[in-house]
mmCIF file of C-alpha atoms in Angstrom:
data_model
loop_
_atom_site.group_PDB
_atom_site.id
_atom_site.type_symbol
_atom_site.label_atom_id
_atom_site.label_comp_id
_atom_site.label_asym_id
_atom_site.label_seq_id
_atom_site.Cartn_x
_atom_site.Cartn_y
_atom_site.Cartn_z
ATOM 1 C CA MET A 1209 239.348 229.956 144.379
ATOM 2 C CA ASN A 1210 239.644 233.644 145.240
ATOM 3 C CA PRO A 1211 237.841 233.878 148.621
ATOM 4 C CA TYR A 1212 235.969 236.712 147.895
ATOM 5 C CA GLN A 1213 234.407 234.983 144.756
ATOM 6 C CA ARG A 1214 233.398 232.482 147.329
ATOM 7 C CA PHE A 1215 232.129 235.433 149.923
ATOM 8 C CA VAL A 1216 229.786 236.672 146.559
ATOM 9 C CA SER A 1217 228.764 233.269 146.032
ATOM 10 C CA ASP A 1218 227.596 232.116 149.348
ATOM 11 C CA LEU A 1219 225.620 235.539 149.757
ATOM 12 C CA ASP A 1220 224.082 234.517 146.266
ATOM 13 C CA ARG A 1221 223.318 231.569 147.546
ATOM 14 C CA LEU A 1222 221.957 231.742 150.716
ATOM 15 C CA PHE A 1223 219.509 234.709 149.306
ATOM 16 C CA ARG A 1224 218.073 232.445 146.535
ATOM 17 C CA ASP A 1225 217.675 229.619 149.339
ATOM 18 C CA GLY A 1226 215.827 232.191 151.552
ATOM 19 C CA LYS A 1227 213.450 232.506 148.669
ATOM 20 C CA GLN A 1228 212.329 229.060 149.498
ATOM 21 C CA PHE A 1229 211.600 229.469 152.511
ATOM 22 C CA PRO A 1230 208.300 229.394 154.578
ATOM 23 C CA LEU A 1231 206.443 232.881 155.394
ATOM 24 C CA GLY A 1232 205.450 233.246 159.148
ATOM 25 C CA GLY A 1233 203.575 230.020 161.268
ATOM 26 C CA PHE A 1234 205.936 230.254 163.446
ATOM 27 C CA ALA A 1235 205.486 229.048 166.993
ATOM 28 C CA SER A 1236 206.457 232.995 169.173
ATOM 29 C CA PRO A 1237 208.969 232.849 170.998
ATOM 30 C CA PRO A 1238 208.030 232.955 175.150
ATOM 31 C CA ARG A 1239 207.526 236.691 176.295
ATOM 32 C CA PRO A 1240 209.351 237.914 178.792
ATOM 33 C CA VAL A 1241 207.135 238.983 182.218
ATOM 34 C CA LEU A 1242 206.494 242.603 182.453
ATOM 35 C CA ARG A 1243 206.340 244.453 185.855
ATOM 36 C CA PRO A 1244 202.096 246.028 185.145
ATOM 37 C CA ASP A 1245 202.931 249.329 185.570
ATOM 38 C CA ALA A 1246 206.618 248.498 183.248
ATOM 39 C CA PRO A 1247 207.122 252.066 181.249
ATOM 40 C CA ARG A 1248 205.246 252.002 177.420
ATOM 41 C CA VAL A 1249 206.825 252.514 174.811
ATOM 42 C CA LEU A 1250 205.178 253.516 171.116
ATOM 43 C CA ILE A 1251 206.072 252.486 168.002
ATOM 44 C CA PHE A 1252 204.118 254.399 165.253
ATOM 45 C CA SER A 1253 204.132 252.275 162.137
ATOM 46 C CA PRO A 1254 203.508 254.038 159.087
ATOM 47 C CA HIS A 1255 202.680 250.496 157.257
ATOM 48 C CA PRO A 1256 201.792 247.158 158.660
ATOM 49 C CA ASP A 1257 206.033 245.684 158.504
ATOM 50 C CA ASP A 1258 207.781 248.323 159.503
ATOM 51 C CA GLU A 1259 207.926 247.653 163.826
ATOM 52 C CA CYS A 1260 209.873 244.752 162.348
ATOM 53 C CA ILE A 1261 212.354 246.694 160.552
ATOM 54 C CA ILE A 1262 213.211 249.173 162.470
ATOM 55 C CA GLY A 1263 212.011 247.810 166.018
ATOM 56 C CA GLY A 1264 215.849 246.607 167.098
ATOM 57 C CA LEU A 1265 216.298 249.366 169.706
ATOM 58 C CA ALA A 1266 212.311 248.367 170.854
ATOM 59 C CA LEU A 1267 213.001 244.424 170.349
ATOM 60 C CA ARG A 1268 216.232 244.908 172.827
ATOM 61 C CA LEU A 1269 214.123 247.413 175.124
ATOM 62 C CA LEU A 1270 212.096 244.442 175.685
ATOM 63 C CA ARG A 1271 213.898 241.902 176.406
ATOM 64 C CA GLU A 1272 216.562 243.839 178.491
ATOM 65 C CA ALA A 1273 215.023 246.388 180.247
ATOM 66 C CA GLY A 1274 211.186 244.871 180.750
ATOM 67 C CA MET A 1275 209.764 248.202 178.654
ATOM 68 C CA ARG A 1276 206.336 246.652 177.037
ATOM 69 C CA VAL A 1277 206.393 247.585 173.357
ATOM 70 C CA LEU A 1278 203.214 248.695 171.831
ATOM 71 C CA ASN A 1279 202.899 248.967 167.395
ATOM 72 C CA VAL A 1280 200.494 251.494 166.530
ATOM 73 C CA ALA A 1281 199.112 250.759 163.564
ATOM 74 C CA VAL A 1282 199.062 254.551 161.569
ATOM 75 C CA THR A 1283 197.574 253.113 158.262
ATOM 76 C CA GLN A 1284 196.782 249.583 157.300
ATOM 77 C CA GLY A 1285 198.337 249.541 153.885
ATOM 78 C CA SER A 1286 196.688 251.892 150.869
ATOM 79 C CA ARG A 1287 194.529 249.283 149.423
ATOM 80 C CA PRO A 1288 191.451 248.407 150.672
ATOM 81 C CA ASP A 1289 191.176 245.040 149.560
ATOM 82 C CA ARG A 1290 194.771 243.987 151.640
ATOM 83 C CA GLN A 1291 194.024 246.388 154.822
ATOM 84 C CA ALA A 1292 191.947 243.567 156.598
ATOM 85 C CA GLY A 1293 194.509 240.991 155.300
ATOM 86 C CA ARG A 1294 197.802 243.013 156.312
ATOM 87 C CA TRP A 1295 196.019 243.729 160.137
ATOM 88 C CA ARG A 1296 195.698 240.180 160.872
ATOM 89 C CA GLU A 1297 198.994 239.381 159.283
ATOM 90 C CA LEU A 1298 200.914 242.535 161.787
ATOM 91 C CA GLU A 1299 198.614 240.701 164.785
ATOM 92 C CA ALA A 1300 200.972 237.404 164.121
ATOM 93 C CA ALA A 1301 203.638 239.278 163.655
ATOM 94 C CA CYS A 1302 203.840 241.493 166.494
ATOM 95 C CA GLU A 1303 202.609 238.466 168.720
ATOM 96 C CA TYR A 1304 205.858 236.904 167.580
ATOM 97 C CA LEU A 1305 207.969 239.823 168.609
ATOM 98 C CA GLY A 1306 206.071 239.718 171.761
ATOM 99 C CA PHE A 1307 204.532 243.785 170.574
ATOM 100 C CA ASP A 1308 201.411 244.441 171.326
ATOM 101 C CA LEU A 1309 199.267 246.171 168.746
ATOM 102 C CA ILE A 1310 197.293 249.462 168.661
ATOM 103 C CA ALA A 1311 194.706 250.165 165.779
ATOM 104 C CA THR A 1312 194.482 254.244 164.895
ATOM 105 C CA GLY A 1313 190.880 252.932 163.208
ATOM 106 C CA PRO A 1314 188.636 250.415 161.346
ATOM 107 C CA ASN A 1315 191.291 250.337 158.650
ATOM 108 C CA GLY A 1316 193.548 252.633 159.765
ATOM 109 C CA LEU A 1317 194.372 256.214 158.796
ATOM 110 C CA ASP A 1318 194.330 257.130 155.224
ATOM 111 C CA ARG A 1319 196.214 259.711 153.540
ATOM 112 C CA VAL A 1320 198.895 260.208 155.805
ATOM 113 C CA ASN A 1321 200.850 262.883 153.704
ATOM 114 C CA LEU A 1322 201.566 266.013 153.337
ATOM 115 C CA ARG A 1323 199.238 266.606 150.583
ATOM 116 C CA THR A 1324 196.934 266.510 153.068
ATOM 117 C CA ARG A 1325 198.378 267.865 155.636
ATOM 118 C CA ARG A 1326 198.691 270.976 152.756
ATOM 119 C CA GLU A 1327 195.185 270.788 151.274
ATOM 120 C CA ASP A 1328 192.945 269.059 153.733
ATOM 121 C CA THR A 1329 193.331 270.726 156.847
ATOM 122 C CA ALA A 1330 189.926 268.723 158.034
ATOM 123 C CA HIS A 1331 190.822 265.334 157.501
ATOM 124 C CA TRP A 1332 194.709 265.977 158.415
ATOM 125 C CA ASN A 1333 193.342 266.882 162.093
ATOM 126 C CA ARG A 1334 191.252 264.535 162.665
ATOM 127 C CA SER A 1335 194.166 261.904 161.784
ATOM 128 C CA VAL A 1336 196.138 264.167 164.412
ATOM 129 C CA ASP A 1337 194.034 263.879 167.164
ATOM 130 C CA ALA A 1338 193.266 260.496 166.772
ATOM 131 C CA ILE A 1339 197.081 260.043 167.442
ATOM 132 C CA ALA A 1340 196.892 262.772 169.838
ATOM 133 C CA ALA A 1341 194.638 260.898 172.070
ATOM 134 C CA ILE A 1342 197.145 257.749 171.807
ATOM 135 C CA LEU A 1343 199.584 259.474 173.476
ATOM 136 C CA ALA A 1344 197.405 260.966 175.918
ATOM 137 C CA ALA A 1345 196.065 257.895 177.218
ATOM 138 C CA GLU A 1346 199.945 256.176 176.932
ATOM 139 C CA ARG A 1347 201.611 258.592 178.385
ATOM 140 C CA PRO A 1348 205.137 256.836 176.708
ATOM 141 C CA GLU A 1349 208.621 256.743 178.367
ATOM 142 C CA VAL A 1350 209.766 256.300 174.374
ATOM 143 C CA ILE A 1351 208.357 257.021 171.051
ATOM 144 C CA PHE A 1352 209.348 255.702 167.763
ATOM 145 C CA PHE A 1353 208.665 257.282 163.885
ATOM 146 C CA PRO A 1354 210.414 258.237 161.195
ATOM 147 C CA HIS A 1355 212.435 261.209 160.114
ATOM 148 C CA ASP A 1356 211.328 264.286 158.253
ATOM 149 C CA THR A 1357 213.179 262.770 155.017
ATOM 150 C CA ASP A 1358 212.265 258.813 155.312
ATOM 151 C CA TRP A 1359 211.469 259.680 150.811
ATOM 152 C CA ASN A 1360 208.545 257.292 151.300
ATOM 153 C CA SER A 1361 205.640 259.558 151.358
ATOM 154 C CA THR A 1362 203.733 258.123 154.362
ATOM 155 C CA HIS A 1363 206.619 257.844 156.052
ATOM 156 C CA VAL A 1364 207.311 262.144 155.984
ATOM 157 C CA GLY A 1365 203.523 262.188 156.502
ATOM 158 C CA THR A 1366 203.908 259.967 159.369
ATOM 159 C CA HIS A 1367 206.461 262.027 160.979
ATOM 160 C CA HIS A 1368 204.750 265.361 160.446
ATOM 161 C CA LEU A 1369 201.568 263.433 162.056
ATOM 162 C CA LEU A 1370 203.598 262.991 165.425
ATOM 163 C CA MET A 1371 204.798 266.379 165.255
ATOM 164 C CA ASP A 1372 201.547 267.681 165.451
ATOM 165 C CA ALA A 1373 200.346 265.503 167.555
ATOM 166 C CA LEU A 1374 203.145 266.024 170.091
ATOM 167 C CA GLY A 1375 202.209 269.471 169.586
ATOM 168 C CA ARG A 1376 199.061 269.213 170.413
ATOM 169 C CA GLN A 1377 199.927 267.321 174.424
ATOM 170 C CA PRO A 1378 199.729 269.409 177.694
ATOM 171 C CA ALA A 1379 202.675 272.002 178.524
ATOM 172 C CA ASP A 1380 204.035 268.999 180.853
ATOM 173 C CA PHE A 1381 203.917 265.990 178.147
ATOM 174 C CA THR A 1382 207.478 264.432 178.081
ATOM 175 C CA THR A 1383 208.964 261.417 176.187
ATOM 176 C CA LEU A 1384 212.145 260.191 174.440
ATOM 177 C CA VAL A 1385 211.887 260.793 170.599
ATOM 178 C CA VAL A 1386 213.195 257.702 168.810
ATOM 179 C CA GLU A 1387 213.417 258.955 164.906
ATOM 180 C CA THR A 1388 213.329 256.012 162.616
ATOM 181 C CA GLU A 1389 214.625 255.507 159.022
ATOM 182 C CA PHE A 1390 214.911 252.862 156.424
ATOM 183 C CA TRP A 1391 213.957 254.679 153.105
ATOM 184 C CA GLY A 1392 215.803 257.328 153.350
ATOM 185 C CA ALA A 1393 218.656 257.727 155.346
ATOM 186 C CA MET A 1394 219.359 260.121 158.430
ATOM 187 C CA ALA A 1395 222.170 262.808 157.537
ATOM 188 C CA SER A 1396 222.396 262.838 161.181
ATOM 189 C CA PRO A 1397 221.728 259.517 163.189
ATOM 190 C CA ASN A 1398 223.166 260.019 167.412
ATOM 191 C CA LEU A 1399 222.383 256.398 168.215
ATOM 192 C CA MET A 1400 223.533 253.065 166.689
ATOM 193 C CA ILE A 1401 222.040 250.119 167.943
ATOM 194 C CA GLU A 1402 223.927 246.862 167.957
ATOM 195 C CA LEU A 1403 221.581 243.688 166.774
ATOM 196 C CA SER A 1404 222.183 240.101 168.003
ATOM 197 C CA VAL A 1405 222.147 237.100 165.367
ATOM 198 C CA ASP A 1406 219.268 236.209 167.307
ATOM 199 C CA ASP A 1407 217.604 239.807 167.433
ATOM 200 C CA VAL A 1408 218.061 239.947 163.916
ATOM 201 C CA ALA A 1409 216.181 236.615 163.543
ATOM 202 C CA TRP A 1410 213.447 237.308 165.676
ATOM 203 C CA MET A 1411 212.986 240.445 163.421
ATOM 204 C CA ILE A 1412 213.105 239.053 160.422
ATOM 205 C CA THR A 1413 211.226 235.845 161.571
ATOM 206 C CA ALA A 1414 208.307 238.180 162.116
ATOM 207 C CA LEU A 1415 208.767 240.066 158.889
ATOM 208 C CA SER A 1416 207.878 237.046 156.978
ATOM 209 C CA PHE A 1417 204.348 237.048 158.825
ATOM 210 C CA HIS A 1418 203.293 239.348 156.184
ATOM 211 C CA VAL A 1419 203.067 237.379 154.372
ATOM 212 C CA GLY A 1420 201.199 239.071 151.288
ATOM 213 C CA GLU A 1421 204.115 241.643 151.133
ATOM 214 C CA VAL A 1422 206.826 239.571 150.841
ATOM 215 C CA GLN A 1423 205.719 237.265 148.615
ATOM 216 C CA ARG A 1424 205.336 239.471 146.094
ATOM 217 C CA ASN A 1425 208.705 241.050 146.903
ATOM 218 C CA PRO A 1426 211.204 238.953 149.077
ATOM 219 C CA TYR A 1427 212.822 242.075 150.947
ATOM 220 C CA HIS A 1428 212.327 240.760 153.941
ATOM 221 C CA LEU A 1429 216.052 238.904 153.240
ATOM 222 C CA LEU A 1430 217.390 241.952 152.098
ATOM 223 C CA VAL A 1431 216.784 244.137 155.526
ATOM 224 C CA PRO A 1432 219.824 241.590 157.603
ATOM 225 C CA PRO A 1433 222.375 243.413 154.196
ATOM 226 C CA TRP A 1434 221.064 246.791 154.955
ATOM 227 C CA MET A 1435 221.515 246.351 158.677
ATOM 228 C CA GLN A 1436 225.365 245.562 157.403
ATOM 229 C CA ASP A 1437 225.433 248.815 155.693
ATOM 230 C CA ASN A 1438 224.164 250.389 158.787
ATOM 231 C CA VAL A 1439 227.542 249.415 160.114
ATOM 232 C CA ARG A 1440 230.016 250.889 157.804
ATOM 233 C CA ARG A 1441 227.686 254.506 157.725
ATOM 234 C CA GLY A 1442 227.054 254.300 161.670
ATOM 235 C CA GLY A 1443 230.841 253.982 162.040
ATOM 236 C CA GLU A 1444 231.177 256.950 161.151
ATOM 237 C CA LEU A 1445 227.953 259.510 161.107
ATOM 238 C CA VAL A 1446 227.641 258.257 164.789
ATOM 239 C CA GLY A 1447 231.290 257.608 165.946
ATOM 240 C CA GLY A 1448 232.446 260.435 164.216
ATOM 241 C CA GLN A 1449 234.439 260.612 160.687
ATOM 242 C CA GLY A 1450 237.880 259.561 160.591
ATOM 243 C CA GLY A 1451 237.065 256.837 162.929
ATOM 244 C CA ALA A 1452 237.315 253.343 163.832
ATOM 245 C CA ALA A 1453 234.224 250.933 162.657
ATOM 246 C CA PRO A 1454 232.847 248.758 165.905
ATOM 247 C CA ASP A 1455 233.009 245.541 165.352
ATOM 248 C CA PHE A 1456 229.256 244.421 164.465
ATOM 249 C CA SER A 1457 227.629 242.363 162.366
ATOM 250 C CA PHE A 1458 224.559 244.264 162.279
ATOM 251 C CA CYS A 1459 223.165 247.386 163.600
ATOM 252 C CA THR A 1460 220.251 250.268 163.473
ATOM 253 C CA LEU A 1461 220.762 253.592 163.201
ATOM 254 C CA TYR A 1462 218.532 256.164 165.259
ATOM 255 C CA ARG A 1463 218.165 259.531 165.914
ATOM 256 C CA LEU A 1464 217.520 260.430 170.026
ATOM 257 C CA ARG A 1465 215.982 263.324 171.273
ATOM 258 C CA ARG A 1466 213.536 264.454 174.202
ATOM 259 C CA TRP A 1467 210.402 266.148 173.831
ATOM 260 C CA ARG A 1468 210.247 269.015 177.039
ATOM 261 C CA ASP A 1469 208.587 272.067 176.498
ATOM 262 C CA ALA A 1470 206.925 271.824 173.338
ATOM 263 C CA GLY A 1471 209.399 271.360 171.550
ATOM 264 C CA LEU A 1472 213.207 268.559 170.640
ATOM 265 C CA GLN A 1473 215.913 268.735 172.789
ATOM 266 C CA PRO A 1474 219.089 266.845 173.114
ATOM 267 C CA VAL A 1475 219.234 264.061 175.679
ATOM 268 C CA TYR A 1476 223.370 264.098 175.098
ATOM 269 C CA GLU A 1477 225.808 265.948 172.678
ATOM 270 C CA GLY A 1478 227.523 263.769 169.855
ATOM 271 C CA GLY A 1479 226.844 260.356 169.340
ATOM 272 C CA ARG A 1480 226.640 257.107 171.224
ATOM 273 C CA ILE A 1481 227.490 252.982 170.341
ATOM 274 C CA VAL A 1482 225.457 250.275 172.198
ATOM 275 C CA ALA A 1483 226.598 247.052 171.817
ATOM 276 C CA ALA A 1484 224.400 243.673 172.245
ATOM 277 C CA ALA A 1485 226.283 242.732 175.557
ATOM 278 C CA THR A 1486 224.916 246.112 177.013
ATOM 279 C CA ASN A 1487 221.448 246.726 178.491
ATOM 280 C CA ALA A 1488 219.686 248.334 176.054
ATOM 281 C CA ALA A 1489 218.340 251.012 178.538
ATOM 282 C CA ASP A 1490 221.319 252.576 178.626
ATOM 283 C CA ALA A 1491 221.184 253.899 174.918
ATOM 284 C CA LEU A 1492 218.853 256.371 176.205
ATOM 285 C CA ALA A 1493 220.227 257.507 179.874
ATOM 286 C CA PRO A 1494 221.378 261.219 179.595
ATOM 287 C CA SER A 1495 225.147 261.929 179.234
#
C-alpha cells in the first residue's frame, strides 16, 4: 500500500474513533506543589474552553517553573441558558489542568466586542473596570489574551478590553503580555513553544470536560492537528523564512512583549523557539 494512503487512512480512523471517547469525568493528575508567593499567570479567556486550547505555555509554566496559573473567565458564553452549565464545565476543566479560576461576575461579562466599545461606552467602561480591578489585585507576572485580529468578535473584544484595562493601571505597573491566537492566525508571532505528547493529552482531556460544546462539534479532536500545523507556520514565522523547521510534533505560537511605561515593549529581538526539554521559564527571559 502507498504509505501516504495508509497515513491518511490512519488519521481518518483515529478521528472517527476519537468521537466515541468519553467526555470529561477523568481523574485529575496530581497538582504541582507551589510556593505561597509563586508568581502569578493570568489567562484572560474570551470563552470557557479557550484555556484548554491556547494554554500550552501556561501549563508548562505551572508544571516546569512553579508559577500559579489563574484562568479569568471573561465571559461564560453568549447563551444565558448555558452560562451556569458552562461555568461548571470550566471548573472541571481547570481542576484537571491545575489552574485556579476567577469569575468576572455572576455570569461573566457580556457584549465584549468592538461594537460595544464604540456605541455603549458606559457598559464597556464597567467591563474595563472589572478587568482592571483583577489586574490590580493579582499583580501578575504574565498575562495571556488574544491578539487584535483573532477574528471572533469576543476574542477581538477581549484584546481591546485588556489593553484598555492595562491603560488604567498605575505608572509603575509592569507585566509580560503573551498574545494568543486561535480563530485568526497572527502575522508576526515571536514565540514558538513545543508541547509534548503529555502536554497535548492533558489539554485535550481537559477540553473534553466542556461537554456541552464538544458534543455538538468534536473540535477537541482537531486541536492536535492545529498544533501540528503551527509547527509548519512557526518554523518560518518565528524561526525565519527559509530556515529549517524544528523537529517538533506539536507547538503553540504566541507574541511576547512587556507592558511597561504605559505601553507594549519588546522583550527580545527576533523570534524564540522553546523546546519541550527546556524549562518553559526560558521563554520569558529577556535577551
